[in-house]
Amino acid sequence: MVRKLQKADIDRVADIWLDTNLKAHDFISAQYWKRNFELVKEMLLQAEVYVYESDQKIQGFIGLNNDYIEGIFVSDKMQSQGIGKILLNDTKDKRNELRLNVYRKNTRAISFYQREGFEIQSDGLDEATGEKEYAMVWKKNSCFSQNALISRSF
């Protein structure tokens, strides 16, 4: 089940954030993630965050800033079981366009986002880590825009 983050969830969500970042971004110093842990806990409470809960335990979450995905995080034991896709699809249902940045070295995440319809828009550099990243975009294929295109071609 997907639901909005509650204050009582913050320790579990922050632990998933830290564990996932340490494993997915082994090319960035572990100290970088650990140093930001407390700040991220505070920021999560202020952000738009949705959690995926199974058997009354949070297994993953997605963080948003308007149409920008700050990140999708799934607990290590539950990865590759469709939780990230569930969180993303729930968000797609509520938005017409989504954007995100992903480290170029995180090929697993890039493949996931491309499978889910995201396209690479540009290259960039994350100033905080010095790592190269891609800016990616997803746009909803609406019936209206397809019909408008068809009617203009006649």
PDB file of C-alpha atoms in Angstrom:
ATOM      1  CA  MET A   1       0.000   0.000   0.000  1.00  0.00           C
ATOM      2  CA  VAL A   2       1.243   3.507  -0.845  1.00  0.00           C
ATOM      3  CA  ARG A   3       0.525   6.274   1.654  1.00  0.00           C
ATOM      4  CA  LYS A   4       1.853   9.651   2.719  1.00  0.00           C
ATOM      5  CA  LEU A   5       4.817   9.765   5.108  1.00  0.00           C
ATOM      6  CA  GLN A   6       3.934  10.239   8.779  1.00  0.00           C
ATOM      7  CA  LYS A   7       6.247  11.614  11.450  1.00  0.00           C
ATOM      8  CA  ALA A   8       6.442   8.195  13.135  1.00  0.00           C
ATOM      9  CA  ASP A   9       7.900   6.761   9.895  1.00  0.00           C
ATOM     10  CA  ILE A  10      10.968   8.971   9.784  1.00  0.00           C
ATOM     11  CA  ASP A  11      13.538   6.655  11.398  1.00  0.00           C
ATOM     12  CA  ARG A  12      12.672   3.708   9.126  1.00  0.00           C
ATOM     13  CA  VAL A  13      12.587   5.920   6.014  1.00  0.00           C
ATOM     14  CA  ALA A  14      15.906   7.589   6.890  1.00  0.00           C
ATOM     15  CA  ASP A  15      17.529   4.183   7.461  1.00  0.00           C
ATOM     16  CA  ILE A  16      16.338   3.027   4.016  1.00  0.00           C
ATOM     17  CA  TRP A  17      17.705   6.277   2.529  1.00  0.00           C
ATOM     18  CA  LEU A  18      21.141   5.732   4.080  1.00  0.00           C
ATOM     19  CA  ASP A  19      21.416   1.993   3.344  1.00  0.00           C
ATOM     20  CA  THR A  20      20.263   2.411  -0.254  1.00  0.00           C
ATOM     21  CA  ASN A  21      22.630   5.300  -0.958  1.00  0.00           C
ATOM     22  CA  LEU A  22      25.598   3.464   0.548  1.00  0.00           C
ATOM     23  CA  LYS A  23      24.955   0.411  -1.647  1.00  0.00           C
ATOM     24  CA  ALA A  24      23.848   2.112  -4.880  1.00  0.00           C
ATOM     25  CA  HIS A  25      26.485   4.845  -4.793  1.00  0.00           C
ATOM     26  CA  ASP A  26      29.642   3.056  -3.698  1.00  0.00           C
ATOM     27  CA  PHE A  27      31.554   5.489  -5.931  1.00  0.00           C
ATOM     28  CA  ILE A  28      30.772   8.270  -3.419  1.00  0.00           C
ATOM     29  CA  SER A  29      32.395   8.349   0.024  1.00  0.00           C
ATOM     30  CA  ALA A  30      30.269   6.692   2.722  1.00  0.00           C
ATOM     31  CA  GLN A  31      31.061   9.707   4.912  1.00  0.00           C
ATOM     32  CA  TYR A  32      29.172  11.963   2.491  1.00  0.00           C
ATOM     33  CA  TRP A  33      25.929  10.041   3.116  1.00  0.00           C
ATOM     34  CA  LYS A  34      26.507   9.631   6.864  1.00  0.00           C
ATOM     35  CA  ARG A  35      27.343  13.335   7.237  1.00  0.00           C
ATOM     36  CA  ASN A  36      24.010  14.280   5.638  1.00  0.00           C
ATOM     37  CA  PHE A  37      21.873  11.743   7.529  1.00  0.00           C
ATOM     38  CA  GLU A  38      20.412  14.068  10.203  1.00  0.00           C
ATOM     39  CA  LEU A  39      19.793  16.872   7.704  1.00  0.00           C
ATOM     40  CA  VAL A  40      17.976  14.461   5.396  1.00  0.00           C
ATOM     41  CA  LYS A  41      15.742  13.314   8.280  1.00  0.00           C
ATOM     42  CA  GLU A  42      14.678  16.922   8.819  1.00  0.00           C
ATOM     43  CA  MET A  43      14.175  17.520   5.096  1.00  0.00           C
ATOM     44  CA  LEU A  44      12.072  14.372   4.671  1.00  0.00           C
ATOM     45  CA  LEU A  45       9.601  15.657   7.260  1.00  0.00           C
ATOM     46  CA  GLN A  46       9.155  18.857   5.225  1.00  0.00           C
ATOM     47  CA  ALA A  47       8.984  17.160   1.809  1.00  0.00           C
ATOM     48  CA  GLU A  48       6.275  15.399  -0.176  1.00  0.00           C
ATOM     49  CA  VAL A  49       7.080  11.758   0.562  1.00  0.00           C
ATOM     50  CA  TYR A  50       5.062   8.605  -0.086  1.00  0.00           C
ATOM     51  CA  VAL A  51       5.935   5.267   1.470  1.00  0.00           C
ATOM     52  CA  TYR A  52       5.233   1.725   0.348  1.00  0.00           C
ATOM     53  CA  GLU A  53       4.113  -0.394   3.277  1.00  0.00           C
ATOM     54  CA  SER A  54       3.726  -4.177   3.337  1.00  0.00           C
ATOM     55  CA  ASP A  55       2.738  -6.176   6.428  1.00  0.00           C
ATOM     56  CA  GLN A  56       2.843  -2.936   8.439  1.00  0.00           C
ATOM     57  CA  LYS A  57       6.503  -2.365   7.552  1.00  0.00           C
ATOM     58  CA  ILE A  58       7.802   0.375   5.273  1.00  0.00           C
ATOM     59  CA  GLN A  59       9.772  -1.186   2.420  1.00  0.00           C
ATOM     60  CA  GLY A  60      10.416   1.874   0.262  1.00  0.00           C
ATOM     61  CA  PHE A  61       9.584   5.494  -0.462  1.00  0.00           C
ATOM     62  CA  ILE A  62       9.600   8.220  -3.091  1.00  0.00           C
ATOM     63  CA  GLY A  63      10.462  11.852  -2.388  1.00  0.00           C
ATOM     64  CA  LEU A  64       9.080  14.661  -4.543  1.00  0.00           C
ATOM     65  CA  ASN A  65       9.522  18.381  -4.999  1.00  0.00           C
ATOM     66  CA  ASN A  66       6.633  19.353  -7.287  1.00  0.00           C
ATOM     67  CA  ASP A  67       7.349  17.432 -10.539  1.00  0.00           C
ATOM     68  CA  TYR A  68      10.939  16.593  -9.544  1.00  0.00           C
ATOM     69  CA  ILE A  69      11.704  13.156  -8.105  1.00  0.00           C
ATOM     70  CA  GLU A  70      14.286  13.613  -5.371  1.00  0.00           C
ATOM     71  CA  GLY A  71      14.691   9.840  -5.229  1.00  0.00           C
ATOM     72  CA  ILE A  72      13.121   6.405  -5.065  1.00  0.00           C
ATOM     73  CA  PHE A  73      14.496   4.182  -2.332  1.00  0.00           C
ATOM     74  CA  VAL A  74      13.653   0.531  -1.647  1.00  0.00           C
ATOM     75  CA  SER A  75      15.040  -1.554   1.214  1.00  0.00           C
ATOM     76  CA  ASP A  76      17.817  -3.880   0.129  1.00  0.00           C
ATOM     77  CA  LYS A  77      15.926  -7.130   0.782  1.00  0.00           C
ATOM     78  CA  MET A  78      12.890  -5.929  -1.185  1.00  0.00           C
ATOM     79  CA  GLN A  79      14.626  -4.622  -4.315  1.00  0.00           C
ATOM     80  CA  SER A  80      13.652  -6.030  -7.731  1.00  0.00           C
ATOM     81  CA  GLN A  81      10.180  -6.949  -6.452  1.00  0.00           C
ATOM     82  CA  GLY A  82       8.281  -4.125  -8.143  1.00  0.00           C
ATOM     83  CA  ILE A  83       8.113  -1.690  -5.220  1.00  0.00           C
ATOM     84  CA  GLY A  84       9.964   1.096  -7.042  1.00  0.00           C
ATOM     85  CA  LYS A  85       7.620   0.660 -10.010  1.00  0.00           C
ATOM     86  CA  ILE A  86       4.557   0.809  -7.730  1.00  0.00           C
ATOM     87  CA  LEU A  87       5.807   4.039  -6.133  1.00  0.00           C
ATOM     88  CA  LEU A  88       6.640   5.533  -9.529  1.00  0.00           C
ATOM     89  CA  ASN A  89       3.301   4.542 -11.090  1.00  0.00           C
ATOM     90  CA  ASP A  90       1.428   6.037  -8.144  1.00  0.00           C
ATOM     91  CA  THR A  91       3.298   9.286  -8.774  1.00  0.00           C
ATOM     92  CA  LYS A  92       2.753   9.139 -12.560  1.00  0.00           C
ATOM     93  CA  ASP A  93      -0.997   8.928 -11.918  1.00  0.00           C
ATOM     94  CA  LYS A  94      -0.804  12.319 -10.177  1.00  0.00           C
ATOM     95  CA  ARG A  95       1.512  14.157 -12.606  1.00  0.00           C
ATOM     96  CA  ASN A  96       1.751  14.985 -16.317  1.00  0.00           C
ATOM     97  CA  GLU A  97       5.527  15.315 -16.284  1.00  0.00           C
ATOM     98  CA  LEU A  98       8.310  14.129 -14.005  1.00  0.00           C
ATOM     99  CA  ARG A  99      11.983  15.066 -13.881  1.00  0.00           C
ATOM    100  CA  LEU A 100      14.954  13.649 -12.010  1.00  0.00           C
ATOM    101  CA  ASN A 101      18.727  13.518 -11.937  1.00  0.00           C
ATOM    102  CA  VAL A 102      20.632  10.249 -11.698  1.00  0.00           C
ATOM    103  CA  TYR A 103      24.347   9.561 -11.369  1.00  0.00           C
ATOM    104  CA  ARG A 104      25.811   8.247 -14.630  1.00  0.00           C
ATOM    105  CA  LYS A 105      27.585   5.483 -12.707  1.00  0.00           C
ATOM    106  CA  ASN A 106      24.243   4.248 -11.316  1.00  0.00           C
ATOM    107  CA  THR A 107      23.487   2.160 -14.399  1.00  0.00           C
ATOM    108  CA  ARG A 108      20.864   0.070 -12.617  1.00  0.00           C
ATOM    109  CA  ALA A 109      18.772   3.151 -11.852  1.00  0.00           C
ATOM    110  CA  ILE A 110      19.244   4.544 -15.366  1.00  0.00           C
ATOM    111  CA  SER A 111      17.972   1.276 -16.856  1.00  0.00           C
ATOM    112  CA  PHE A 112      14.981   1.289 -14.493  1.00  0.00           C
ATOM    113  CA  TYR A 113      13.990   4.834 -15.415  1.00  0.00           C
ATOM    114  CA  GLN A 114      14.406   4.178 -19.144  1.00  0.00           C
ATOM    115  CA  ARG A 115      12.182   1.078 -18.871  1.00  0.00           C
ATOM    116  CA  GLU A 116       9.616   3.305 -17.173  1.00  0.00           C
ATOM    117  CA  GLY A 117       9.567   5.800 -20.053  1.00  0.00           C
ATOM    118  CA  PHE A 118      12.104   8.392 -18.910  1.00  0.00           C
ATOM    119  CA  GLU A 119      14.440   9.885 -21.488  1.00  0.00           C
ATOM    120  CA  ILE A 120      17.864  11.430 -20.943  1.00  0.00           C
ATOM    121  CA  GLN A 121      17.636  15.170 -21.615  1.00  0.00           C
ATOM    122  CA  SER A 122      21.122  16.378 -20.717  1.00  0.00           C
ATOM    123  CA  ASP A 123      24.423  15.732 -18.954  1.00  0.00           C
ATOM    124  CA  GLY A 124      25.415  17.559 -15.830  1.00  0.00           C
ATOM    125  CA  LEU A 125      27.621  17.532 -12.769  1.00  0.00           C
ATOM    126  CA  ASP A 126      26.453  17.166  -9.177  1.00  0.00           C
ATOM    127  CA  GLU A 127      28.415  19.932  -7.469  1.00  0.00           C
ATOM    128  CA  ALA A 128      28.077  18.360  -4.014  1.00  0.00           C
ATOM    129  CA  THR A 129      29.777  15.103  -5.042  1.00  0.00           C
ATOM    130  CA  GLY A 130      31.638  15.997  -8.243  1.00  0.00           C
ATOM    131  CA  GLU A 131      29.903  13.089  -9.987  1.00  0.00           C
ATOM    132  CA  LYS A 132      28.537  13.261 -13.531  1.00  0.00           C
ATOM    133  CA  GLU A 133      24.790  12.837 -13.817  1.00  0.00           C
ATOM    134  CA  TYR A 134      21.959  12.731 -16.308  1.00  0.00           C
ATOM    135  CA  ALA A 135      18.830  14.859 -16.218  1.00  0.00           C
ATOM    136  CA  MET A 136      15.894  12.649 -17.223  1.00  0.00           C
ATOM    137  CA  VAL A 137      12.272  13.483 -18.092  1.00  0.00           C
ATOM    138  CA  TRP A 138       9.011  11.533 -18.359  1.00  0.00           C
ATOM    139  CA  LYS A 139       5.891  12.976 -19.988  1.00  0.00           C
ATOM    140  CA  LYS A 140       2.427  11.483 -19.810  1.00  0.00           C
ATOM    141  CA  ASN A 141       1.076  10.403 -23.203  1.00  0.00           C
ATOM    142  CA  SER A 142      -2.321  11.995 -23.059  1.00  0.00           C
ATOM    143  CA  CYS A 143      -5.127  11.197 -25.472  1.00  0.00           C
ATOM    144  CA  PHE A 144      -5.704  14.929 -25.894  1.00  0.00           C
ATOM    145  CA  SER A 145      -2.198  15.667 -27.178  1.00  0.00           C
ATOM    146  CA  GLN A 146      -2.285  12.685 -29.553  1.00  0.00           C
ATOM    147  CA  ASN A 147      -5.665  13.766 -30.951  1.00  0.00           C
ATOM    148  CA  ALA A 148      -4.448  17.341 -31.353  1.00  0.00           C
ATOM    149  CA  LEU A 149      -1.457  16.114 -33.335  1.00  0.00           C
ATOM    150  CA  ILE A 150      -3.645  13.942 -35.582  1.00  0.00           C
ATOM    151  CA  SER A 151      -6.128  16.736 -36.298  1.00  0.00           C
ATOM    152  CA  ARG A 152      -3.311  19.129 -37.277  1.00  0.00           C
ATOM    153  CA  SER A 153      -1.964  16.677 -39.854  1.00  0.00           C
ATOM    154  CA  PHE A 154      -5.155  16.854 -42.004  1.00  0.00           C
TER     155      PHE A 154
END
